[in-house]
PDB file of C-alpha atoms in Angstrom:
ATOM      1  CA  UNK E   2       0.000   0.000   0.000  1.00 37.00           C
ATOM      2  CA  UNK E   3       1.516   3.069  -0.765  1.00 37.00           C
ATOM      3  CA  UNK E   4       2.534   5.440   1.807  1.00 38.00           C
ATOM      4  CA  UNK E   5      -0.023   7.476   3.176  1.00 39.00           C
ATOM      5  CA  UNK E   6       0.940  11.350   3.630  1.00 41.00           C
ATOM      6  CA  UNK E   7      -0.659  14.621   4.922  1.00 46.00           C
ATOM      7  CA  UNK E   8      -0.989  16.400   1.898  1.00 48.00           C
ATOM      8  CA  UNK E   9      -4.288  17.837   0.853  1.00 50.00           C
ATOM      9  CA  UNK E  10      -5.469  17.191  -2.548  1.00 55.00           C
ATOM     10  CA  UNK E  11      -7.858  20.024  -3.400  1.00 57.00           C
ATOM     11  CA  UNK E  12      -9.779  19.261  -6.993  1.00 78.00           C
ATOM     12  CA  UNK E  13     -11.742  16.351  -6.380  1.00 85.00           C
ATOM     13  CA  UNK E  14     -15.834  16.552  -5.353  1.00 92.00           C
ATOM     14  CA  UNK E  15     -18.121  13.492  -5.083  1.00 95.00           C
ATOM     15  CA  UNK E  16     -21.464  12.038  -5.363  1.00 97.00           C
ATOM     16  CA  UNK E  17     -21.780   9.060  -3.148  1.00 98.00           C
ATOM     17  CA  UNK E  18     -24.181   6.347  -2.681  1.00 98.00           C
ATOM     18  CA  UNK E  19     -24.166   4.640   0.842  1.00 98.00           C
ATOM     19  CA  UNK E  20     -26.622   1.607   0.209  1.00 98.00           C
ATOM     20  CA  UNK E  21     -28.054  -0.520   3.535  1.00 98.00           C
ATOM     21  CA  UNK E  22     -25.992  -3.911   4.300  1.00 97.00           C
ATOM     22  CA  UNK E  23     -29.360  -5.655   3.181  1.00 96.00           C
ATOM     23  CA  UNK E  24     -28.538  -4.699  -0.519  1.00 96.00           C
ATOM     24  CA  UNK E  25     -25.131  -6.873  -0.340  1.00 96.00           C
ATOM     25  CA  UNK E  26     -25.410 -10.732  -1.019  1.00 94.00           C
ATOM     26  CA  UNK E  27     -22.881 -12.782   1.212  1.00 95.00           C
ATOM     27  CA  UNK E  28     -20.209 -12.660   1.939  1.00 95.00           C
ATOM     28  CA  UNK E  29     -19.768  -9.292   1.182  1.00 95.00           C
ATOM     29  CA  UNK E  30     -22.447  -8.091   3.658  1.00 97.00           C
ATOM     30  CA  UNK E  31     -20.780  -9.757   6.758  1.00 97.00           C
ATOM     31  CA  UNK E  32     -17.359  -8.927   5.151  1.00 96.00           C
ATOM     32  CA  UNK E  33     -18.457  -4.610   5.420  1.00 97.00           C
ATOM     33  CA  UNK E  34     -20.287  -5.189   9.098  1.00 97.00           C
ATOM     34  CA  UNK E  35     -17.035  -6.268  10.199  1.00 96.00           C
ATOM     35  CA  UNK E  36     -15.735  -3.456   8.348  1.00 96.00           C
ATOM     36  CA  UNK E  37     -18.023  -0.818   9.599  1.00 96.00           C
ATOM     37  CA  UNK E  38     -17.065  -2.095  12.955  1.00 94.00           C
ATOM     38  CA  UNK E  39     -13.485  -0.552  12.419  1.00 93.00           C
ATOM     39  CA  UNK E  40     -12.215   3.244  14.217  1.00 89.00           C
ATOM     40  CA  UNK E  41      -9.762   3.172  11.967  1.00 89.00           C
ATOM     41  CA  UNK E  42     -11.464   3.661   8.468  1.00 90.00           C
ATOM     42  CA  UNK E  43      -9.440   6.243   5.735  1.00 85.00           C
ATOM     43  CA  UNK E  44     -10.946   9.371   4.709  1.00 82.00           C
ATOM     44  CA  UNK E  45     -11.749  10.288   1.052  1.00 78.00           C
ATOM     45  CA  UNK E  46      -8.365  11.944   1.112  1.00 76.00           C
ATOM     46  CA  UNK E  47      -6.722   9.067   2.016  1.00 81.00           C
ATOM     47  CA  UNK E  48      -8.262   7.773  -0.861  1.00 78.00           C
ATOM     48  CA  UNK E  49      -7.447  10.132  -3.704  1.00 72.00           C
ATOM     49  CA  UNK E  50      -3.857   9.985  -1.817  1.00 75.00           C
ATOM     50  CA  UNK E  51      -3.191   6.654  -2.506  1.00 74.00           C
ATOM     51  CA  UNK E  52      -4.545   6.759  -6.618  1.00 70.00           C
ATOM     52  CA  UNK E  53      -1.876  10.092  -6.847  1.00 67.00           C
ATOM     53  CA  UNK E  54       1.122   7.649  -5.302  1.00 68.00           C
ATOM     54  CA  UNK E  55       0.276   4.817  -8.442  1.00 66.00           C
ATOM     55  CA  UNK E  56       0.511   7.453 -10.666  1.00 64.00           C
ATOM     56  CA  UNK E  57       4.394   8.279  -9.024  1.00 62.00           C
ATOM     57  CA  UNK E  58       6.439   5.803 -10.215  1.00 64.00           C
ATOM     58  CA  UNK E  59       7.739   5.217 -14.068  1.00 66.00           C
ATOM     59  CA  UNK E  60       5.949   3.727 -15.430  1.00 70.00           C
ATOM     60  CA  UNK E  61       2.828   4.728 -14.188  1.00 73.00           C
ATOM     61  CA  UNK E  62       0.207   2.519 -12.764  1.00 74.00           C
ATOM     62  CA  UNK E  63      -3.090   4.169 -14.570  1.00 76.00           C
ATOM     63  CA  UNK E  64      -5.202   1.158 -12.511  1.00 82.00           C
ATOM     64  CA  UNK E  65      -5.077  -0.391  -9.306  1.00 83.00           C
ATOM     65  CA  UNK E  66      -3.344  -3.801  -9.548  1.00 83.00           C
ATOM     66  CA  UNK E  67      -6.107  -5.151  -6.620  1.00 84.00           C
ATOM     67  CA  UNK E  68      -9.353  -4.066  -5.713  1.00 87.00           C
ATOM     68  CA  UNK E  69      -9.997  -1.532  -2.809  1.00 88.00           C
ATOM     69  CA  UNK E  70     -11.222  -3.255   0.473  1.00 92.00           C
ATOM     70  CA  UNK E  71     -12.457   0.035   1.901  1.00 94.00           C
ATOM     71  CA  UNK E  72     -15.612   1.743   2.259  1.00 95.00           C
ATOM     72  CA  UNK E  73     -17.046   4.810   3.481  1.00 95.00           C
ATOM     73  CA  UNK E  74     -19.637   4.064   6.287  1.00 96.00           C
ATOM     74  CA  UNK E  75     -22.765   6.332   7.643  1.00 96.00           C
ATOM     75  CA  UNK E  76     -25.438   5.006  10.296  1.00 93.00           C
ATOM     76  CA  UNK E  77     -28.446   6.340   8.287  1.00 89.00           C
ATOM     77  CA  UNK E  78     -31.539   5.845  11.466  1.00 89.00           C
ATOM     78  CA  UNK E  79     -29.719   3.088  12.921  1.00 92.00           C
ATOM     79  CA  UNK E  80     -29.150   1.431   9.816  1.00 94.00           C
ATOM     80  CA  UNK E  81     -25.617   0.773   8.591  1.00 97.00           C
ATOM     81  CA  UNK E  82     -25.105   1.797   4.995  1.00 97.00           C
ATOM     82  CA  UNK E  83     -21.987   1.115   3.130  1.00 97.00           C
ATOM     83  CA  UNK E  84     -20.227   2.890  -0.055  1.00 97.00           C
ATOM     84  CA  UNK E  85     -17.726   0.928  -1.544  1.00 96.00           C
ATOM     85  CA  UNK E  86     -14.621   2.802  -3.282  1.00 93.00           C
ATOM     86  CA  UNK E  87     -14.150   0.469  -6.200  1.00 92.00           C
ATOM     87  CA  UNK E  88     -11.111   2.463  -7.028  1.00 88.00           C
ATOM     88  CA  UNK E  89      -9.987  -0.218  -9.249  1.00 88.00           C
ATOM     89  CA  UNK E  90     -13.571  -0.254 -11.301  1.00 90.00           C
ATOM     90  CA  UNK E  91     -13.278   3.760 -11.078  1.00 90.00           C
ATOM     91  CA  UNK E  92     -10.298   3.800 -12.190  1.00 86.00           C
ATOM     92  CA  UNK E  93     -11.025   1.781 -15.511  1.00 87.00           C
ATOM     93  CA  UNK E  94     -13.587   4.120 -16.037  1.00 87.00           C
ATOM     94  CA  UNK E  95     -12.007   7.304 -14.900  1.00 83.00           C
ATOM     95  CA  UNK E  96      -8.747   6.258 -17.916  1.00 82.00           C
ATOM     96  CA  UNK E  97     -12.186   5.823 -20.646  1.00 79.00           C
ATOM     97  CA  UNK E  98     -13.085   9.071 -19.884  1.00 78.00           C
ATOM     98  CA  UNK E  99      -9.477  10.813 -19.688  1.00 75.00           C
ATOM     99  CA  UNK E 100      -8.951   8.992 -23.321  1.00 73.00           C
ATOM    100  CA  UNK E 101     -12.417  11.425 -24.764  1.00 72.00           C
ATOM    101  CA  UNK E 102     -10.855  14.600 -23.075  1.00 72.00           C
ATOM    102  CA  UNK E 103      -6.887  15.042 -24.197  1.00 74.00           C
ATOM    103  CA  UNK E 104      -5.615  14.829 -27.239  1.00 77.00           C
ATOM    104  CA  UNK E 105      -3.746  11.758 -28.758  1.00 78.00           C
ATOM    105  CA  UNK E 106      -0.268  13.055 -28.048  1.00 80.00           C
ATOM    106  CA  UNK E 107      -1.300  14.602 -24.449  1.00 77.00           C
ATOM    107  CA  UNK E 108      -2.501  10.927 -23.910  1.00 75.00           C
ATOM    108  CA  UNK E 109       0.577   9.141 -24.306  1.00 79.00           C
ATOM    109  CA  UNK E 110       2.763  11.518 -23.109  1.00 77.00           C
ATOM    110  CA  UNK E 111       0.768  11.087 -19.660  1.00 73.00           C
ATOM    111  CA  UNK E 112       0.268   7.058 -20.258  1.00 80.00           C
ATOM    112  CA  UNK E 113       2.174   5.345 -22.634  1.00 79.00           C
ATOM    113  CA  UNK E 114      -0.712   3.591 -25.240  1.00 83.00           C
ATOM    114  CA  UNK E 115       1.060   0.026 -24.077  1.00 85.00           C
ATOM    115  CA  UNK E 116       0.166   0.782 -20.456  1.00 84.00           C
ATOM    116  CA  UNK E 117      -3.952   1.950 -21.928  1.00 83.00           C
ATOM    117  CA  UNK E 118      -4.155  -1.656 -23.845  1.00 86.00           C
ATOM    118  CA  UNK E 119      -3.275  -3.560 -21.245  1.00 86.00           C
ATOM    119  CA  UNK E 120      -5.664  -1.942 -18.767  1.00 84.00           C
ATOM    120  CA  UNK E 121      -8.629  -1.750 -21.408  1.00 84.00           C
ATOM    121  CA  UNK E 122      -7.923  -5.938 -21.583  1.00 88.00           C
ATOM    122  CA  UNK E 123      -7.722  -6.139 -17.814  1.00 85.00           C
ATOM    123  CA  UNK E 124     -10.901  -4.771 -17.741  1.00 83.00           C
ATOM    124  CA  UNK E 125     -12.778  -6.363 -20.818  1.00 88.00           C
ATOM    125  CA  UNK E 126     -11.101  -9.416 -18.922  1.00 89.00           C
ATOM    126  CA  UNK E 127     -13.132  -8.209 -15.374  1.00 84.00           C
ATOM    127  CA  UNK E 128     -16.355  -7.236 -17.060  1.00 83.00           C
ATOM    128  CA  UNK E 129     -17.141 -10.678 -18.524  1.00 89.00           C
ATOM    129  CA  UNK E 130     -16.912 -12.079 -15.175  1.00 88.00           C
ATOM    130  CA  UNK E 131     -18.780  -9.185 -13.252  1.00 84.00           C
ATOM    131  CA  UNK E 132     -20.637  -7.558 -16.349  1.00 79.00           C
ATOM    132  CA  UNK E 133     -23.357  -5.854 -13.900  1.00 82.00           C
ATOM    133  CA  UNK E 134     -20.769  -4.204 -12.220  1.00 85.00           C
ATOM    134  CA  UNK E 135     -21.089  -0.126 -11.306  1.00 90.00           C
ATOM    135  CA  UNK E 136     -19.376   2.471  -9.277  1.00 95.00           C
ATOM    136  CA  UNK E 137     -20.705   3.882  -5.763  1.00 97.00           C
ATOM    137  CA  UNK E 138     -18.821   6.990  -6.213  1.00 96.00           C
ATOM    138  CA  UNK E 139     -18.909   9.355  -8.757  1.00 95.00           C
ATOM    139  CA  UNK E 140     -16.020  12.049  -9.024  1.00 91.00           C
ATOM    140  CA  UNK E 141     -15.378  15.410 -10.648  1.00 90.00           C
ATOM    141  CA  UNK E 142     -12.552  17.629 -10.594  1.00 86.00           C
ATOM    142  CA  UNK E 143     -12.202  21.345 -10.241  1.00 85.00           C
ATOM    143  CA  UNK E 144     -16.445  21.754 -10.068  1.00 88.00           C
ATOM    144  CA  UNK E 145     -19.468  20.367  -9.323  1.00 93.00           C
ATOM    145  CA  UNK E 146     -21.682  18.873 -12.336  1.00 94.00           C
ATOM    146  CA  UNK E 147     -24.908  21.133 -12.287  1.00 94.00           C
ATOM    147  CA  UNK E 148     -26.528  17.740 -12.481  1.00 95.00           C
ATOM    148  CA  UNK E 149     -25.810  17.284  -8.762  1.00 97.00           C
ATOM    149  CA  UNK E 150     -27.215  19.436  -7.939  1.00 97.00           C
ATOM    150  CA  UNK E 151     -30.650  18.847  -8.981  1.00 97.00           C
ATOM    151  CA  UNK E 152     -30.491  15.955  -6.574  1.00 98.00           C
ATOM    152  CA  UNK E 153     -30.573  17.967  -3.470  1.00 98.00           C
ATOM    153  CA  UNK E 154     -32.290  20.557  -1.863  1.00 97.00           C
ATOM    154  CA  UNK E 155     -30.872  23.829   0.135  1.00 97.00           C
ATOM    155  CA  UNK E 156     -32.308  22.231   3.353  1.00 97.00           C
ATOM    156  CA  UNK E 157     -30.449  19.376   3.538  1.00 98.00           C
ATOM    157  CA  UNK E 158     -27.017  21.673   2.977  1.00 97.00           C
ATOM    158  CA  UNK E 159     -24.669  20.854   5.900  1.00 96.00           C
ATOM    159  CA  UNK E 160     -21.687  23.269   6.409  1.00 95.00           C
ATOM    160  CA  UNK E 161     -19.121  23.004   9.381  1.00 92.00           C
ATOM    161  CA  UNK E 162     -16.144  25.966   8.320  1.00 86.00           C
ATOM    162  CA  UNK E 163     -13.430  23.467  10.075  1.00 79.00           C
ATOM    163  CA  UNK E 164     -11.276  24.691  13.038  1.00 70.00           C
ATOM    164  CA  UNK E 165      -7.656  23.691  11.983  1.00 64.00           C
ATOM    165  CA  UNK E 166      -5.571  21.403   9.800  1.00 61.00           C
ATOM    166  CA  UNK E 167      -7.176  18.443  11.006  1.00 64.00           C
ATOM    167  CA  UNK E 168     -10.415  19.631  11.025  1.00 72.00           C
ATOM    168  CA  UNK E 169     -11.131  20.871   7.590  1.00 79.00           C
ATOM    169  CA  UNK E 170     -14.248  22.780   6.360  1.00 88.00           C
ATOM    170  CA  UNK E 171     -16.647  20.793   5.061  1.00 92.00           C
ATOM    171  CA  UNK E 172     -19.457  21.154   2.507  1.00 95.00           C
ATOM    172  CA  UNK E 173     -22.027  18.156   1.711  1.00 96.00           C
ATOM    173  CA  UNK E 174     -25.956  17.890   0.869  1.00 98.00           C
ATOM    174  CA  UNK E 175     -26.788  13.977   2.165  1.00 97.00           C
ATOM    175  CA  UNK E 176     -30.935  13.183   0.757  1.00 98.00           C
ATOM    176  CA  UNK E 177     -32.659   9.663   0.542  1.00 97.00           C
ATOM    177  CA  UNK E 178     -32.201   8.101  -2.753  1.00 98.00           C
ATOM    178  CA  UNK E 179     -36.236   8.482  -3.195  1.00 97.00           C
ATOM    179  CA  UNK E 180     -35.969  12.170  -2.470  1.00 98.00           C
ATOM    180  CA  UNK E 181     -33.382  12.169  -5.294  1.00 98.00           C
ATOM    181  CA  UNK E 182     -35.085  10.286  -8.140  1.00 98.00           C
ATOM    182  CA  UNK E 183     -37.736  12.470  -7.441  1.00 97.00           C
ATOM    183  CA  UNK E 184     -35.577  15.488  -8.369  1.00 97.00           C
ATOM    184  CA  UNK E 185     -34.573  14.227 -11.178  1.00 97.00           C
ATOM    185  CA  UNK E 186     -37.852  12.989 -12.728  1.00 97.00           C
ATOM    186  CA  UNK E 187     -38.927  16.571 -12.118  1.00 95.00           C
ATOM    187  CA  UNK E 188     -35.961  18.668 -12.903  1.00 95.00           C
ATOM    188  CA  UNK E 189     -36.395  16.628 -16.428  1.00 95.00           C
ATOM    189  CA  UNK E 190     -39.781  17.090 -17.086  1.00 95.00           C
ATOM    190  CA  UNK E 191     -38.657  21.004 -16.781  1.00 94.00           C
ATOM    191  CA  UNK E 192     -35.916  21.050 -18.771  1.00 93.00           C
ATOM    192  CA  UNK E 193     -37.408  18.948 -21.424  1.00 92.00           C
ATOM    193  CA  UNK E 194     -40.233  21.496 -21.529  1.00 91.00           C
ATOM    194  CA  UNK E 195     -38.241  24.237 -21.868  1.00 89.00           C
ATOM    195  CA  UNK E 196     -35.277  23.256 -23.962  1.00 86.00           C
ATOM    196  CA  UNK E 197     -35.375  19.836 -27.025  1.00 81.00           C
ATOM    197  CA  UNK E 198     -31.991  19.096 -25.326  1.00 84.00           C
ATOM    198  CA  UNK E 199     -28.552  19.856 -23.636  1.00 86.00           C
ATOM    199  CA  UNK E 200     -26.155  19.337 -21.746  1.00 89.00           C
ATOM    200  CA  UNK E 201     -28.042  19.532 -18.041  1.00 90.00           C
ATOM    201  CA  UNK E 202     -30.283  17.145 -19.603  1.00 94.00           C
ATOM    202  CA  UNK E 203     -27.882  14.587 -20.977  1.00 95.00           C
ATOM    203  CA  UNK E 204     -26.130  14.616 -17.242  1.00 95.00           C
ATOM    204  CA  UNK E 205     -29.194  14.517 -15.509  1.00 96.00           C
ATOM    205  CA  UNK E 206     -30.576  11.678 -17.267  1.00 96.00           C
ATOM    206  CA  UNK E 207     -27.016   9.753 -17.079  1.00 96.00           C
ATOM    207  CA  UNK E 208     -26.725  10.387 -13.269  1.00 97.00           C
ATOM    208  CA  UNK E 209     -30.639   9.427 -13.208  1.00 97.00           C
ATOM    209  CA  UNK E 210     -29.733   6.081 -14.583  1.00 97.00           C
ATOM    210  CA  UNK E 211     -26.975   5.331 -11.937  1.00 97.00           C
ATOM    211  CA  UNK E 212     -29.450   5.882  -9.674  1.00 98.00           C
ATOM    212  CA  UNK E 213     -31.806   3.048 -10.498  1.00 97.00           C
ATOM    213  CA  UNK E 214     -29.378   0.951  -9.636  1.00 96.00           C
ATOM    214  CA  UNK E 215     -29.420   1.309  -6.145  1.00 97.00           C
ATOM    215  CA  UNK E 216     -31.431   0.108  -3.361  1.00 96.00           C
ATOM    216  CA  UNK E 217     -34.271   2.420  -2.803  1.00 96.00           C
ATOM    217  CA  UNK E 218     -33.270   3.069   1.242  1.00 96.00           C
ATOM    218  CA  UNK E 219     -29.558   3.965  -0.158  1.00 97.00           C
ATOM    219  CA  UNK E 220     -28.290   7.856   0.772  1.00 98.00           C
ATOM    220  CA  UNK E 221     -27.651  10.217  -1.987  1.00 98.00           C
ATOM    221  CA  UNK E 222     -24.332  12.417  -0.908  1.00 98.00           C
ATOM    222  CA  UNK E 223     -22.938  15.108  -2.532  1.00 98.00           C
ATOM    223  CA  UNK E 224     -19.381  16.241  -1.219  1.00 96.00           C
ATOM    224  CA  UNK E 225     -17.401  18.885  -1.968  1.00 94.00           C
ATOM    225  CA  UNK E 226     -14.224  16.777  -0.916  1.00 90.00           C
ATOM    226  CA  UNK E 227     -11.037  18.491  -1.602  1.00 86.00           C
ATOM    227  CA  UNK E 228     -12.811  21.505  -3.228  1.00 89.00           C
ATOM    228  CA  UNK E 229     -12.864  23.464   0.045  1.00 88.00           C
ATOM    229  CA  UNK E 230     -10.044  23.807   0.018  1.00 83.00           C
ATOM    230  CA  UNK E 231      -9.954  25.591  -3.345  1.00 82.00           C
ATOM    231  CA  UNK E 232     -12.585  28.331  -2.141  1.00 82.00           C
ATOM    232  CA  UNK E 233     -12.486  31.133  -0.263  1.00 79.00           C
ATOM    233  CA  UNK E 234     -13.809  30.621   3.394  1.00 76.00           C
ATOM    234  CA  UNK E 235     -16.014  33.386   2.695  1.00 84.00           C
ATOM    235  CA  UNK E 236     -17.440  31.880  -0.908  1.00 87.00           C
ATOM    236  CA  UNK E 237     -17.898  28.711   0.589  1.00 89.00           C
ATOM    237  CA  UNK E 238     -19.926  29.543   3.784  1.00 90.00           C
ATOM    238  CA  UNK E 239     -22.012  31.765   0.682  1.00 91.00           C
ATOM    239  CA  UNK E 240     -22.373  29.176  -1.395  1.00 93.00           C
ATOM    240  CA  UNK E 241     -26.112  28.250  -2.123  1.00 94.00           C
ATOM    241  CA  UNK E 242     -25.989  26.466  -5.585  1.00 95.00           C
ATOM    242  CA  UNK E 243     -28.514  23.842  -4.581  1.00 96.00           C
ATOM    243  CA  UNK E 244     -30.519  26.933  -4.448  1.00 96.00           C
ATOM    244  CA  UNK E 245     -29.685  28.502  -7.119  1.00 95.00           C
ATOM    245  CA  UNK E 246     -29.998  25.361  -9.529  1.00 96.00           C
ATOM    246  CA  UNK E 247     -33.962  24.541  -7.390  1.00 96.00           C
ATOM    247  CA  UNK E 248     -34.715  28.254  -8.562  1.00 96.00           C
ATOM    248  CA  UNK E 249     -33.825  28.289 -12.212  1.00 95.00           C
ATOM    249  CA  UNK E 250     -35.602  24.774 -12.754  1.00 95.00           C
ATOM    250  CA  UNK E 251     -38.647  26.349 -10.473  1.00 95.00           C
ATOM    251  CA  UNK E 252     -38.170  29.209 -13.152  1.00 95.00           C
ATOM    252  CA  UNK E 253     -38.695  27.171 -15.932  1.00 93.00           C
ATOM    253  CA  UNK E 254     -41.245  25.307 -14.992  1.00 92.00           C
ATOM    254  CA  UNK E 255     -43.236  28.569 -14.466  1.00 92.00           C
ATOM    255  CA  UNK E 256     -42.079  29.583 -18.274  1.00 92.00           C
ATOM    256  CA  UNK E 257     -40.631  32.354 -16.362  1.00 93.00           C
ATOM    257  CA  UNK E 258     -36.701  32.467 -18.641  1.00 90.00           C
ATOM    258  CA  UNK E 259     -35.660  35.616 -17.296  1.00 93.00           C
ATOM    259  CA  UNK E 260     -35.502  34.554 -13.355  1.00 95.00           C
ATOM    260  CA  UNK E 261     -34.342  31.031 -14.903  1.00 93.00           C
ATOM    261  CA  UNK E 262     -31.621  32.958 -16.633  1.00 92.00           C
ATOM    262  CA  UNK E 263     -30.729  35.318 -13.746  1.00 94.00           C
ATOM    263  CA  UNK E 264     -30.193  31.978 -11.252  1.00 94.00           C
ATOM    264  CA  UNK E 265     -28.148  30.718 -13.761  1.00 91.00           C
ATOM    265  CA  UNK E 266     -26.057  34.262 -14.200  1.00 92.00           C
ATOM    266  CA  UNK E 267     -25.768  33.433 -10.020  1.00 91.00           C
ATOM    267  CA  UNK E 268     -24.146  30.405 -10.413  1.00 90.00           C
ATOM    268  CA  UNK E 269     -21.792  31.064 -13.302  1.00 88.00           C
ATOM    269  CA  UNK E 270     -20.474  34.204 -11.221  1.00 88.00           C
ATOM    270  CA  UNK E 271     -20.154  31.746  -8.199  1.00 86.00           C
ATOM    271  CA  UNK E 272     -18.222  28.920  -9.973  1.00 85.00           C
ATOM    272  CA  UNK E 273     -16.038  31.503 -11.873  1.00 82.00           C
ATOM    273  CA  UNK E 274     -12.696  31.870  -9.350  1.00 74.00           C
ATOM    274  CA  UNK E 275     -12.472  27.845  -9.310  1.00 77.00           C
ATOM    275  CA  UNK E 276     -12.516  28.120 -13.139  1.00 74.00           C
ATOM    276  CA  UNK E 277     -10.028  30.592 -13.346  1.00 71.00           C
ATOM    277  CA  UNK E 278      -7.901  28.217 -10.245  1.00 65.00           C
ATOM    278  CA  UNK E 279      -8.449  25.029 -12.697  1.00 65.00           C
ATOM    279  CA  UNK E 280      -7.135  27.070 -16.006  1.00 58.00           C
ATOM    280  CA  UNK E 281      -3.712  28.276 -13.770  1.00 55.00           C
ATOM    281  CA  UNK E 282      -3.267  24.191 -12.837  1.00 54.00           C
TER     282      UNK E 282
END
């Protein structure tokens, strides 16, 4: 395992799905009881930590060679719910996606097209076997996908500013999974309404999708993560996009475009210094 440090990694926000032990066949479900048991658990730092040290060495190592046996862990009402990192699974993904967004030469200067076959055959390899297979976690860098945010409401918005090192601020939205598809069924009635299509409505009805594969009793989370760390103290304790995003799809369902354009104006204005952070990296 590689060595664990104390440096903060600051670009990386999540969307989390903590689903009850009952949704886990066996062995797996005793395996994570015995697992939430544990006071020593990693944080999503420790996470991200350990997929920066595989990237370290020459060559790189794009893909974990083993699956992750951690989990993050809430007691939702007294029941335990579990979300599994999958880092290896992620990380298959996570290289699909990095292959749509840089260029051919970018690519292989960052990973060498041998080291992309042989993961794309490792995983070809791993899907026949577990061809149902999906991530708990979703992750984003440098922003949050608008999409999110339709999932959650300003109510559930839970903001603690941090007191030191080891207590860092932290920003999160945590709903029930029913309270989520909910949002989403609406928030794409409105935007189908209003617009033939887009962007907010291709990620809303991808992230919808993920959704339905959950246990209905799972958590919806939405974390910040590292991002707070990227914000202001001042912009974060502001920051209301949950709001925002409820108010421009309240907007358009109203036919009102001008108030739907003016939350949207909000949010852009809101997001803009992390942009502008994400362009200097």
């Amino acid at each position: 395992m590689p060595k664990v440090t104390s440096v903060i990694v600051p670009y990386a926000t999540y969307l989390r799905v903590y689903e009850p032990l009952a949704a886990f066949p066996e062995p797996e479900r005793s395996q994570w009881a015995r697992y939430a048991r544990r006071t020593d658990r990693p944080s999503y730092q420790d996470e991200l930590r350990r997929a920066l040290a595989d990237l370290a060495p020459t060559p790189p190592v794009p893909v974990p060679v083993h699956e992750s046996e951690d989990a993050f862990v809430l007691d939702v009402d007294g029941v335990v719910c579990v979300c599994p990192w999958r880092t290896r699974l992620r990380g298959w993904l996570a290289l699909d996606e990095l292959s749509e967004e840089l260029p051919p030469p970018v690519m292989d200067a960052v990973l060498p097209p041998v080291l992309r076959r042989q993961a794309a055959q490792d995983h070809e390899r791993w899907l026949a076997i577990n061809p149902d297979a999906r991530p708990w976690i979703r992750t984003a860098t440098w922003q949050v996908p608008i999409s999110w945010f339709v999932l959650v409401s300003d109510e559930e918005r839970e903001y603690d500013k941090g007191a030191s090192v080891d207590s860092p601020p932290v920003l999160r939205y945590r709903t029930p999974m029913v309270q989520a598809r909910r949002r989403v069924a609406r928030g794409l009635r409105a935007l189908k309404e209003a617009m033939d299509e887009g962007p907010l409505i291709d990620g809303l009805v991808d992230v919808g999708r993920w959704l339905e594969e959950f246990h209905p009793r799972s958590l919806v989370e939405l974390d910040y993560g590292g991002l707070v760390h990227a914000v202001p103290a001042g912009a974060l304790e502001d920051d209301h996009s949950a709001a925002d995003v409820a108010e421009g799809i309240a907007a358009l369902r109203r036919g009102d475009g001008a108030a739907a354009g003016e939350a949207y104006a909000r949010l852009v204005e809101r997001w803009r210094s992390v942009r502008d952070l994400r362009s200097a990296n």
